[in-house]
């Protein structure tokens, strides 16, 4: 008889009894195909000193998490107060104008780490119209004040120049005995010509 069992079929199965055939036949080999892209990378085991450091860091993180959870459990009233205050603030924003609401939103974004909004750019013709309107309003205000008898003195250029601090070095001529009427003053400095010096020296000789 010829064995029809495909699992243990081998050339020696044609001769001898079934038990002999089974003993002489080798076991079938199992071949497993694994795609190259799906091969699992073996994790490299860390050295013992690094494993100890990792364990210490994990334990520290667990302790921090436990402390935070305890603090939240211990102060529920404070958490509720903050949430209520935030809700009240958000409710108060609804009564603000559109401009103030926009300012609040910008402030909130900045407090959360956002960037400050850039200044709005205006076209040149619109800017000129705005400047013209402002000048017209100022002119109307001046006319109303003039009609009511309110007069504002314009600052005098000479008085403003005299009250201004001198630009140059200040020279104290009192120790030298020079007259203030002699020469010319410019930026707080008395400038003398040769004739002025001759007059002063001639007076001293007399």
PDB file of N, CA and C in Angstrom, residues 171-178:
ATOM      1  N   UNK A 171      29.522 130.379  30.981  1.00  0.00           N
ATOM      2  CA  UNK A 171      30.768 130.980  31.459  1.00  0.00           C
ATOM      3  C   UNK A 171      30.431 132.022  32.505  1.00  0.00           C
ATOM      4  N   UNK A 172      31.002 131.906  33.675  1.00  0.00           N
ATOM      5  CA  UNK A 172      30.796 132.869  34.757  1.00  0.00           C
ATOM      6  C   UNK A 172      31.858 133.965  34.641  1.00  0.00           C
ATOM      7  N   UNK A 173      31.409 135.149  34.175  1.00  0.00           N
ATOM      8  CA  UNK A 173      32.329 136.268  33.966  1.00  0.00           C
ATOM      9  C   UNK A 173      32.420 137.190  35.178  1.00  0.00           C
ATOM     10  N   UNK A 174      31.693 136.871  36.254  1.00  0.00           N
ATOM     11  CA  UNK A 174      31.714 137.760  37.420  1.00  0.00           C
ATOM     12  C   UNK A 174      33.095 137.784  38.074  1.00  0.00           C
ATOM     13  N   UNK A 175      33.788 136.649  38.034  1.00  0.00           N
ATOM     14  CA  UNK A 175      35.120 136.605  38.646  1.00  0.00           C
ATOM     15  C   UNK A 175      36.126 137.432  37.851  1.00  0.00           C
ATOM     16  N   UNK A 176      35.899 137.571  36.539  1.00  0.00           N
ATOM     17  CA  UNK A 176      36.816 138.343  35.697  1.00  0.00           C
ATOM     18  C   UNK A 176      36.530 139.839  35.753  1.00  0.00           C
ATOM     19  N   UNK A 177      35.364 140.204  36.272  1.00  0.00           N
ATOM     20  CA  UNK A 177      35.019 141.618  36.374  1.00  0.00           C
ATOM     21  C   UNK A 177      34.599 142.235  35.063  1.00  0.00           C
ATOM     22  N   UNK A 178      34.061 141.447  34.139  1.00  0.00           N
ATOM     23  CA  UNK A 178      33.624 141.976  32.843  1.00  0.00           C
ATOM     24  C   UNK A 178      32.225 142.548  32.973  1.00  0.00           C
TER      25      UNK A 178
END
